[in-house]
Tab-separated table of C-alpha atoms in Angstrom:
chain	number	residue	atom	x	y	z
I	1	MET	CA	64.675	67.092	-12.156
I	2	ALA	CA	61.043	67.738	-11.764
I	3	MET	CA	58.897	64.683	-12.042
I	4	THR	CA	55.775	65.966	-13.671
I	5	PRO	CA	55.599	64.296	-17.087
I	6	ASP	CA	52.667	62.161	-16.038
I	7	PRO	CA	49.278	63.663	-16.957
I	8	ASP	CA	46.911	62.578	-14.229
I	9	PRO	CA	44.022	65.011	-14.470
I	10	GLN	CA	42.346	63.751	-11.376
I	11	ALA	CA	45.372	64.232	-9.161
I	12	PRO	CA	44.385	66.066	-6.034
I	13	GLY	CA	46.381	68.968	-4.733
I	14	ALA	CA	48.057	71.870	-6.508
I	15	PRO	CA	50.853	71.005	-8.895
I	16	ASP	CA	53.382	73.298	-7.249
I	17	ALA	CA	52.986	71.460	-3.982
I	18	ASP	CA	55.586	69.132	-5.387
I	19	THR	CA	58.299	71.678	-4.901
I	20	LEU	CA	59.334	72.414	-1.278
I	21	PRO	CA	59.975	76.012	-0.157
I	22	CYS	CA	63.729	75.218	-0.309
I	23	GLY	CA	63.378	74.375	-3.976
I	24	THR	CA	63.800	70.619	-3.603
I	25	ASP	CA	61.529	68.425	-5.714
I	26	LEU	CA	59.454	66.289	-3.378
I	27	ALA	CA	59.186	63.356	-5.714
I	28	ASP	CA	63.009	63.157	-6.073
I	29	LEU	CA	63.450	63.537	-2.313
I	30	TRP	CA	61.098	60.749	-1.461
I	31	GLU	CA	62.433	58.571	-4.275
I	32	HIS	CA	65.996	58.869	-2.918
I	33	GLY	CA	64.945	58.745	0.762
I	34	GLU	CA	67.612	61.295	1.797
I	35	PRO	CA	68.320	64.979	1.169
I	36	GLN	CA	70.825	66.225	-1.313
I	37	PRO	CA	74.259	66.799	0.353
I	38	ASP	CA	73.699	70.560	0.528
I	39	HIS	CA	70.256	70.089	2.060
I	40	ARG	CA	71.245	67.780	4.923
I	41	THR	CA	70.179	70.196	7.577
I	42	CYS	CA	67.356	71.733	5.570
I	43	PRO	CA	64.190	71.768	7.822
I	44	HIS	CA	61.873	71.424	4.835
I	45	CYS	CA	63.635	68.352	3.469
I	46	ARG	CA	63.811	66.747	6.932
I	47	ARG	CA	60.187	67.438	7.629
I	48	ALA	CA	59.086	65.979	4.262
I	49	LEU	CA	61.121	62.837	4.972
I	50	ALA	CA	59.642	62.650	8.447
I	51	ASP	CA	56.160	62.741	6.949
I	52	LEU	CA	56.983	59.822	4.637
I	53	ASP	CA	58.538	57.924	7.588
I	54	GLN	CA	55.343	58.385	9.555
I	55	LEU	CA	53.357	56.989	6.678
I	56	HIS	CA	55.732	53.979	6.401
I	57	ASP	CA	55.398	53.419	10.119
I	58	LEU	CA	51.713	53.218	9.802
I	59	ILE	CA	52.004	50.843	6.794
I	60	GLY	CA	54.387	48.668	8.870
I	61	THR	CA	51.914	48.457	11.682
I	62	ALA	CA	49.054	47.681	9.293
I	63	LEU	CA	51.135	44.959	7.672
I	64	THR	CA	51.907	43.201	10.990
I	65	GLN	CA	48.269	42.113	10.892
I	66	PRO	CA	48.349	38.741	9.190
I	67	GLU	CA	46.384	38.565	5.984
I	68	PRO	CA	43.346	36.402	6.630
I	69	PRO	CA	43.368	33.370	4.350
I	70	ALA	CA	40.729	33.288	1.682
I	71	PRO	CA	37.702	31.425	2.903
I	72	PRO	CA	37.806	27.791	1.590
I	73	SER	CA	34.377	28.367	0.212
I	74	LEU	CA	35.784	30.870	-2.250
I	75	ALA	CA	38.219	28.316	-3.706
I	76	ASP	CA	35.348	25.798	-3.789
I	77	ARG	CA	33.130	28.201	-5.772
I	78	ILE	CA	35.957	28.889	-8.216
I	79	MET	CA	36.675	25.256	-8.762
I	80	GLU	CA	33.020	24.457	-9.215
I	81	THR	CA	32.919	26.839	-12.161
I	82	VAL	CA	36.230	25.702	-13.496
I	83	ARG	CA	35.148	22.043	-13.464
I	84	THR	CA	32.228	22.893	-15.679
I	85	GLU	CA	34.741	24.151	-18.204
I	86	LEU	CA	37.267	21.332	-18.374
I	87	ARG	CA	39.631	21.151	-21.287
I	88	PRO	CA	40.089	17.425	-22.082
I	89	GLY	CA	42.086	18.132	-25.240
I	90	PRO	CA	42.151	16.075	-28.418
I	91	LEU	CA	41.398	12.321	-28.513
I	92	LEU	CA	44.312	9.956	-28.856
I	93	PRO	CA	44.082	6.571	-30.512
I	94	LEU	CA	44.210	3.546	-28.206
I	95	GLY	CA	44.965	-0.100	-29.022
I	96	ARG	CA	45.316	-1.681	-32.427
I	97	PRO	CA	44.787	0.035	-35.703
I	98	GLU	CA	41.415	-1.751	-36.287
I	99	ASP	CA	40.042	-0.678	-32.896
I	100	ASP	CA	37.893	2.367	-32.324
I	101	ASP	CA	39.190	3.216	-28.859
I	102	TRP	CA	40.177	6.695	-27.775
I	103	ILE	CA	41.414	8.526	-24.718
I	104	THR	CA	41.434	12.242	-24.078
I	105	GLU	CA	44.844	13.813	-23.962
I	106	SER	CA	44.273	15.107	-20.380
I	107	ALA	CA	43.373	11.617	-19.165
I	108	ALA	CA	46.454	10.150	-20.845
I	109	ALA	CA	48.584	12.881	-19.467
I	110	ARG	CA	47.392	12.167	-15.960
I	111	VAL	CA	48.531	8.597	-16.268
I	112	LEU	CA	51.912	9.492	-17.777
I	113	ARG	CA	52.614	12.254	-15.289
I	114	HIS	CA	51.767	9.921	-12.404
I	115	ALA	CA	54.165	7.332	-13.854
I	116	ALA	CA	56.943	9.922	-13.844
I	117	GLU	CA	56.075	10.965	-10.339
I	118	THR	CA	56.485	7.447	-8.959
I	119	LEU	CA	60.168	8.359	-9.024
I	120	PRO	CA	61.149	10.146	-5.833
I	121	GLY	CA	62.128	13.766	-6.239
I	122	ILE	CA	60.418	14.251	-9.599
I	123	LEU	CA	57.341	16.247	-10.407
I	124	ALA	CA	55.753	16.403	-13.845
I	125	GLY	CA	54.576	19.505	-15.591
I	126	ARG	CA	53.326	20.125	-19.120
I	127	CYS	CA	52.597	16.920	-20.986
I	128	HIS	CA	51.772	16.891	-24.734
I	129	LEU	CA	51.056	14.018	-27.067
I	130	ARG	CA	51.174	14.784	-30.779
I	131	PRO	CA	51.529	12.734	-33.979
I	132	ALA	CA	55.187	11.838	-34.158
I	133	ASP	CA	55.312	12.847	-37.827
I	134	GLY	CA	53.219	15.985	-37.403
I	135	THR	CA	54.066	19.632	-36.942
I	136	GLY	CA	53.721	19.602	-33.194
I	137	GLU	CA	50.951	22.217	-33.351
I	138	ARG	CA	48.210	22.020	-30.861
I	139	PRO	CA	45.261	20.081	-32.274
I	140	LEU	CA	41.770	21.472	-31.863
I	141	PRO	CA	39.956	20.250	-28.762
I	142	GLY	CA	37.749	17.256	-29.314
I	143	THR	CA	39.432	16.288	-32.604
I	144	ARG	CA	40.845	12.795	-33.137
I	145	LEU	CA	44.470	12.431	-33.744
I	146	PRO	CA	45.352	10.141	-36.641
I	147	ARG	CA	46.012	6.469	-35.880
I	148	ARG	CA	49.727	6.957	-36.086
I	149	PRO	CA	52.543	6.721	-33.498
I	150	LEU	CA	52.711	9.574	-31.026
I	151	ALA	CA	55.458	11.816	-29.776
I	152	LEU	CA	55.409	12.826	-26.100
I	153	HIS	CA	56.839	15.959	-24.642
I	154	LEU	CA	56.988	16.167	-20.878
I	155	ASP	CA	58.379	18.883	-18.578
I	156	ILE	CA	59.672	17.788	-15.276
I	157	ALA	CA	61.029	19.392	-12.113
I	158	ILE	CA	63.766	17.541	-10.214
I	159	THR	CA	65.440	17.725	-6.836
I	160	THR	CA	69.160	18.280	-6.726
I	161	ASP	CA	69.580	14.599	-5.869
I	162	TRP	CA	69.235	13.964	-9.566
I	163	THR	CA	71.479	14.754	-12.508
I	164	THR	CA	69.363	15.977	-15.399
I	165	GLN	CA	70.486	13.128	-17.572
I	166	ASP	CA	69.666	10.443	-15.081
I	167	ALA	CA	66.312	12.023	-14.311
I	168	ALA	CA	65.396	12.256	-18.038
I	169	ARG	CA	66.482	8.679	-18.652
I	170	ALA	CA	64.533	7.340	-15.663
I	171	VAL	CA	61.418	9.263	-16.500
I	172	ARG	CA	61.598	8.187	-20.137
I	173	ARG	CA	61.643	4.557	-19.025
I	174	ARG	CA	58.732	4.856	-16.620
I	175	VAL	CA	56.605	6.820	-18.918
I	176	ALA	CA	57.239	4.476	-21.880
I	177	ARG	CA	56.177	1.544	-19.727
I	178	ALA	CA	53.086	3.328	-18.541
I	179	GLY	CA	52.198	4.283	-22.140
I	180	THR	CA	52.441	0.659	-23.273
I	181	ASP	CA	51.147	-1.173	-20.171
I	182	GLU	CA	48.574	1.210	-18.759
I	183	LEU	CA	47.350	3.145	-21.701
I	184	GLY	CA	48.052	1.035	-24.763
I	185	VAL	CA	49.125	4.045	-26.820
I	186	THR	CA	52.116	3.855	-29.147
I	187	ILE	CA	54.615	6.474	-28.184
I	188	GLU	CA	57.405	6.579	-30.616
I	189	ARG	CA	59.464	9.375	-29.135
I	190	ILE	CA	59.657	10.822	-25.626
I	191	ASP	CA	61.240	14.266	-25.111
I	192	VAL	CA	61.839	15.165	-21.495
I	193	THR	CA	62.732	18.742	-20.468
I	194	VAL	CA	63.980	19.518	-17.055
I	195	ALA	CA	62.121	22.793	-16.499
I	196	ASP	CA	62.700	23.418	-12.864
I	197	VAL	CA	64.771	22.341	-9.819
I	198	ILE	CA	62.901	21.897	-6.611
I	199	ALA	CA	63.885	21.604	-2.940
I	200	PRO	CA	64.427	18.002	-1.740
I	201	THR	CA	61.340	16.512	-0.128
I	202	GLY	CA	60.729	17.669	3.384
I	203	GLU	CA	62.522	20.950	2.925
I	204	PRO	CA	60.612	24.196	2.402
I	205	ASN	CA	60.295	25.110	-1.214
I	206	GLY	CA	61.137	28.705	-2.192
I	207	SER	CA	58.445	28.787	-4.813
I	208	SER	CA	55.494	27.873	-2.664
I	209	ASN	CA	54.019	30.883	-1.086
I	210	GLN	CA	51.711	29.918	1.674
V	1	MET	CA	42.965	-7.662	-20.186
V	2	GLU	CA	43.782	-5.349	-17.420
V	3	THR	CA	47.344	-4.794	-16.429
V	4	PRO	CA	47.815	-3.485	-12.930
V	5	GLY	CA	49.723	-0.247	-12.937
V	6	PRO	CA	53.163	-0.271	-11.333
V	7	ALA	CA	52.408	2.908	-9.423
V	8	GLY	CA	50.258	1.475	-6.653
V	9	PRO	CA	47.461	3.442	-4.986
V	10	GLU	CA	46.863	7.145	-5.461
V	11	PRO	CA	48.767	9.281	-3.023
V	12	HIS	CA	46.753	10.724	-0.205
V	13	ARG	CA	45.093	14.035	-0.969
V	14	ALA	CA	46.255	15.650	2.183
V	15	ALA	CA	49.895	15.082	1.241
V	16	HIS	CA	49.560	15.787	-2.435
V	17	PRO	CA	53.173	16.061	-3.740
V	18	LEU	CA	52.079	18.924	-5.923
V	19	GLU	CA	51.518	21.118	-2.883
V	20	GLN	CA	55.288	21.606	-3.002
V	21	ALA	CA	55.473	22.199	-6.710
V	22	PRO	CA	56.598	25.601	-8.076
V	23	ASP	CA	53.992	27.905	-9.608
V	24	GLY	CA	55.392	27.549	-13.096
V	25	LEU	CA	55.031	23.763	-13.114
V	26	LEU	CA	51.465	23.956	-11.767
V	27	ALA	CA	50.591	26.693	-14.326
V	28	GLY	CA	51.981	24.440	-17.059
V	29	ARG	CA	49.805	21.586	-15.985
V	30	ALA	CA	46.774	23.807	-15.608
V	31	THR	CA	47.405	25.095	-19.119
V	32	ASP	CA	47.130	21.513	-20.284
V	33	GLY	CA	43.781	21.275	-18.537
V	34	ASP	CA	44.867	19.793	-15.167
V	35	ASP	CA	42.224	21.241	-12.838
V	36	THR	CA	43.963	19.702	-9.741
V	37	ALA	CA	47.096	21.741	-10.408
V	38	PHE	CA	44.898	24.814	-10.916
V	39	GLU	CA	43.168	24.230	-7.572
V	40	ILE	CA	46.519	24.219	-5.794
V	41	LEU	CA	47.308	27.621	-7.418
V	42	VAL	CA	43.876	28.925	-6.451
V	43	ARG	CA	44.416	28.011	-2.765
V	44	ARG	CA	48.015	29.144	-2.769
V	45	HIS	CA	47.301	32.642	-4.175
V	46	GLY	CA	43.712	33.187	-3.153
V	47	GLY	CA	44.458	34.745	0.161
V	48	ARG	CA	46.895	37.376	-1.121
V	49	LEU	CA	44.672	38.237	-4.156
V	50	LEU	CA	41.576	38.556	-1.897
V	51	ALA	CA	43.589	40.866	0.363
V	52	LEU	CA	44.545	42.997	-2.700
V	53	ALA	CA	40.977	43.103	-3.912
V	54	THR	CA	39.685	43.991	-0.468
V	55	ARG	CA	42.259	46.807	-0.171
V	56	LEU	CA	41.270	48.180	-3.514
V	57	LEU	CA	37.473	47.825	-3.296
V	58	ASP	CA	36.938	48.152	0.467
V	59	ASN	CA	34.065	45.663	0.235
V	60	THR	CA	34.371	41.982	1.081
V	61	THR	CA	31.561	40.757	-1.167
V	62	GLU	CA	32.805	42.688	-4.195
V	63	ALA	CA	36.388	41.603	-3.482
V	64	GLU	CA	35.472	37.964	-3.427
V	65	ASP	CA	33.489	38.297	-6.609
V	66	ALA	CA	36.441	40.015	-8.276
V	67	VAL	CA	38.868	37.237	-7.188
V	68	GLN	CA	36.434	34.502	-8.278
V	69	GLU	CA	35.934	36.059	-11.683
V	70	SER	CA	39.633	36.637	-12.113
V	71	PHE	CA	40.505	32.970	-11.442
V	72	VAL	CA	37.828	31.744	-13.781
V	73	ALA	CA	39.060	34.154	-16.452
V	74	ALA	CA	42.623	32.914	-15.812
V	75	TRP	CA	41.456	29.292	-16.296
V	76	ARG	CA	39.961	30.252	-19.664
V	77	ARG	CA	42.976	32.232	-20.744
V	78	LEU	CA	45.558	29.757	-19.637
V	79	PRO	CA	45.899	28.114	-23.082
V	80	ASP	CA	47.149	31.488	-24.307
V	81	PHE	CA	49.365	32.065	-21.227
V	82	ARG	CA	52.787	31.784	-22.629
V	83	GLY	CA	54.531	31.823	-19.247
V	84	ASP	CA	56.349	35.045	-20.026
V	85	ALA	CA	55.172	36.337	-16.669
V	86	GLU	CA	55.133	34.547	-13.354
V	87	PHE	CA	51.739	33.124	-12.565
V	88	GLY	CA	51.471	35.265	-9.481
V	89	THR	CA	52.258	38.449	-11.323
V	90	TRP	CA	49.785	37.458	-14.102
V	91	MET	CA	47.047	37.038	-11.424
V	92	TYR	CA	47.906	40.373	-9.825
V	93	ARG	CA	47.329	41.874	-13.255
V	94	ILE	CA	43.965	40.213	-13.783
V	95	VAL	CA	42.653	41.035	-10.299
V	96	THR	CA	43.979	44.608	-10.479
V	97	ASN	CA	42.266	45.148	-13.852
V	98	ARG	CA	39.000	43.753	-12.573
V	99	CYS	CA	39.093	45.919	-9.448
V	100	LEU	CA	40.021	49.038	-11.485
V	101	ASN	CA	36.936	48.470	-13.626
V	102	VAL	CA	34.787	48.204	-10.552
V	103	LEU	CA	36.339	51.391	-9.065
V	104	ARG	CA	35.964	53.339	-12.302
V	105	ALA	CA	32.284	52.418	-12.493
V	106	ARG	CA	31.718	53.843	-9.036
V	107	ARG	CA	31.076	57.507	-8.548
V	108	PRO	CA	34.044	59.833	-8.978
V	109	THR	CA	36.740	60.258	-6.389
V	110	GLN	CA	35.596	62.258	-3.488
V	111	PRO	CA	37.234	65.401	-2.251
V	112	LEU	CA	38.521	65.244	1.321
V	113	ASP	CA	35.756	67.291	2.960
V	114	GLY	CA	33.097	65.225	1.174
V	115	LEU	CA	34.288	61.994	2.718
V	116	PRO	CA	31.876	59.794	4.589
V	117	GLU	CA	32.178	59.607	8.336
V	118	PRO	CA	34.365	56.740	9.475
V	119	ALA	CA	31.287	54.939	10.746
V	120	ALA	CA	30.033	54.678	7.220
V	121	LEU	CA	33.081	52.711	6.138
V	122	ASP	CA	33.231	48.969	6.022
V	123	HIS	CA	35.791	48.329	8.712
V	124	GLN	CA	35.660	44.641	8.549
V	125	SER	CA	36.853	44.724	5.001
V	126	SER	CA	39.832	46.943	5.547
V	127	PRO	CA	42.200	44.459	7.239
V	128	ALA	CA	45.246	46.071	5.604
V	129	LEU	CA	44.655	49.202	7.603
V	130	LEU	CA	43.852	47.659	10.942
V	131	ALA	CA	46.819	49.244	12.656
V	132	GLU	CA	47.430	49.628	16.329
V	133	SER	CA	45.803	52.928	16.371
V	134	ARG	CA	42.247	52.550	15.077
V	135	ALA	CA	42.134	56.308	14.508
V	136	SER	CA	45.139	56.186	12.321
V	137	SER	CA	43.818	53.314	10.373
V	138	GLU	CA	40.543	55.046	9.776
V	139	ALA	CA	42.226	58.195	8.738
V	140	LEU	CA	44.377	56.322	6.276
V	141	ALA	CA	41.429	54.333	5.041
V	142	ARG	CA	39.454	57.551	4.515
V	143	ALA	CA	42.491	59.105	2.826
V	144	LEU	CA	42.625	56.229	0.404
V	145	HIS	CA	39.235	57.236	-0.788
V	146	THR	CA	40.641	60.513	-2.031
V	147	LEU	CA	42.907	58.726	-4.565
V	148	THR	CA	42.012	57.965	-8.091
V	149	PRO	CA	41.525	54.231	-8.834
V	150	GLU	CA	45.003	54.138	-10.540
V	151	GLN	CA	46.738	55.931	-7.746
V	152	ARG	CA	45.145	53.606	-5.210
V	153	ALA	CA	46.066	50.510	-7.184
V	154	CYS	CA	49.723	51.649	-7.701
V	155	TRP	CA	50.103	52.579	-4.088
V	156	VAL	CA	48.529	49.416	-2.615
V	157	LEU	CA	50.544	47.179	-5.026
V	158	ARG	CA	53.765	48.973	-4.094
V	159	GLU	CA	53.407	49.575	-0.340
V	160	LEU	CA	51.186	46.715	0.825
V	161	HIS	CA	52.135	44.028	-1.674
V	162	GLY	CA	55.747	44.979	-2.306
V	163	LEU	CA	55.596	44.769	-6.107
V	164	GLY	CA	58.303	46.370	-8.191
V	165	TYR	CA	57.537	49.228	-10.515
V	166	GLU	CA	57.824	47.023	-13.611
V	167	ASP	CA	55.226	44.576	-12.296
V	168	ILE	CA	52.909	47.391	-11.169
V	169	ALA	CA	53.126	48.922	-14.622
V	170	SER	CA	52.052	45.674	-16.231
V	171	ALA	CA	49.332	45.106	-13.622
V	172	VAL	CA	47.781	48.553	-13.983
V	173	GLY	CA	48.491	48.871	-17.725
V	174	ILE	CA	50.466	52.115	-17.654
V	175	GLY	CA	54.169	52.946	-18.081
V	176	GLU	CA	56.704	52.893	-15.274
V	177	PRO	CA	57.104	56.718	-15.128
V	178	ALA	CA	53.335	56.949	-14.728
V	179	VAL	CA	53.401	54.420	-11.923
V	180	ARG	CA	56.079	56.546	-10.105
V	181	GLY	CA	53.889	59.563	-10.598
V	182	ARG	CA	50.784	57.841	-9.263
V	183	ILE	CA	52.648	56.514	-6.227
V	184	HIS	CA	54.125	59.903	-5.496
V	185	ARG	CA	50.697	61.557	-5.644
V	186	ALA	CA	49.222	58.894	-3.423
V	187	ARG	CA	51.991	59.378	-0.874
V	188	ARG	CA	51.482	63.121	-0.971
V	189	ALA	CA	47.760	62.820	-0.468
V	190	LEU	CA	48.178	60.384	2.399
V	191	THR	CA	50.852	62.371	4.187
V	192	GLU	CA	48.753	65.482	3.877
V	193	VAL	CA	45.890	63.695	5.625
V	194	MET	CA	48.182	62.458	8.301
V	195	GLN	CA	49.478	65.971	8.997
V	196	ALA	CA	45.916	67.022	9.641
V	197	TRP	CA	45.608	64.649	12.597
V	198	ARG	CA	49.156	64.921	13.930
């Protein structure tokens, strides 16, 4: 099967260079990495494969050079810009109904996540606070949520030391206490989702890359 | 009245537990506006993305700019990031797009005979191609200049970053058959150049 359905007008080389003198389609040959059974001794096929091997050898050599890490200054520059564009989220009511105290969702989330992470082997992910009687839709940034009880949704990742039920129960307890004692927000319902399983502390984690 | 938190002091920055967190968890937090989680993603993926941009653009300054702009764009777009792709794949897509735009804005692909002499190339910024044989690397680096931006992106993502065809298709914004075609043409162009100095 000829592999030429791809219009690439800038492609260098003549189109018929894709067919070897023996009639083999070069794209197919390189894709499969070995000649068709009746071309096993064909010099054209072998030569074409040797060319590709040579290219791959060169790539292999090039890749033995370690990638230099990005200079720390690059990450610093990126974060400098990012921190001028923070997203604090909506304002949540604090304290008693007659008070006029508010906290941003991101600040509240920081406290609640931290409370969950005081448990060993648990990391916290997404953390949303919405009116418990609302639709759950994302409120507009900077808007004030009504002074009504909140519902919390928290994603967590757990190590295999935990069962999901035990982890969810323990997290719910810690987070509820932090909501009351540290924040003073009224959280009526806490939904915990175990979104990931992570390697136990001290072991390399498959998801971290560098 | 202040109630002391049960959690105790903040953990040390150096041993931040989030350093071990999977990308998905960090991306979720960053989506919620957690800039600390985003910073870990930036440091985790920055090196690989800078290598990609450098391979595509052959220019350290432009590559750093592309990576910086890509991460800032990612931060802005995170609230719409549904997590249907891995964060790393998503970043590959953003960086590739940005580099392709830079490449397309440059002058058209050069024919082989019109290539600059090796001395005119920015060797420092071609770490991917620093093979044992400097001559080979230079030839390959020069050959890469004969490719169209899309061919170059597809080939680099496949051969130097090990991405699958599906992820390359999404990064470059073309279909999988087109990706296979681009990679094939890139291989053909590169082997032709190699034959010349064999």
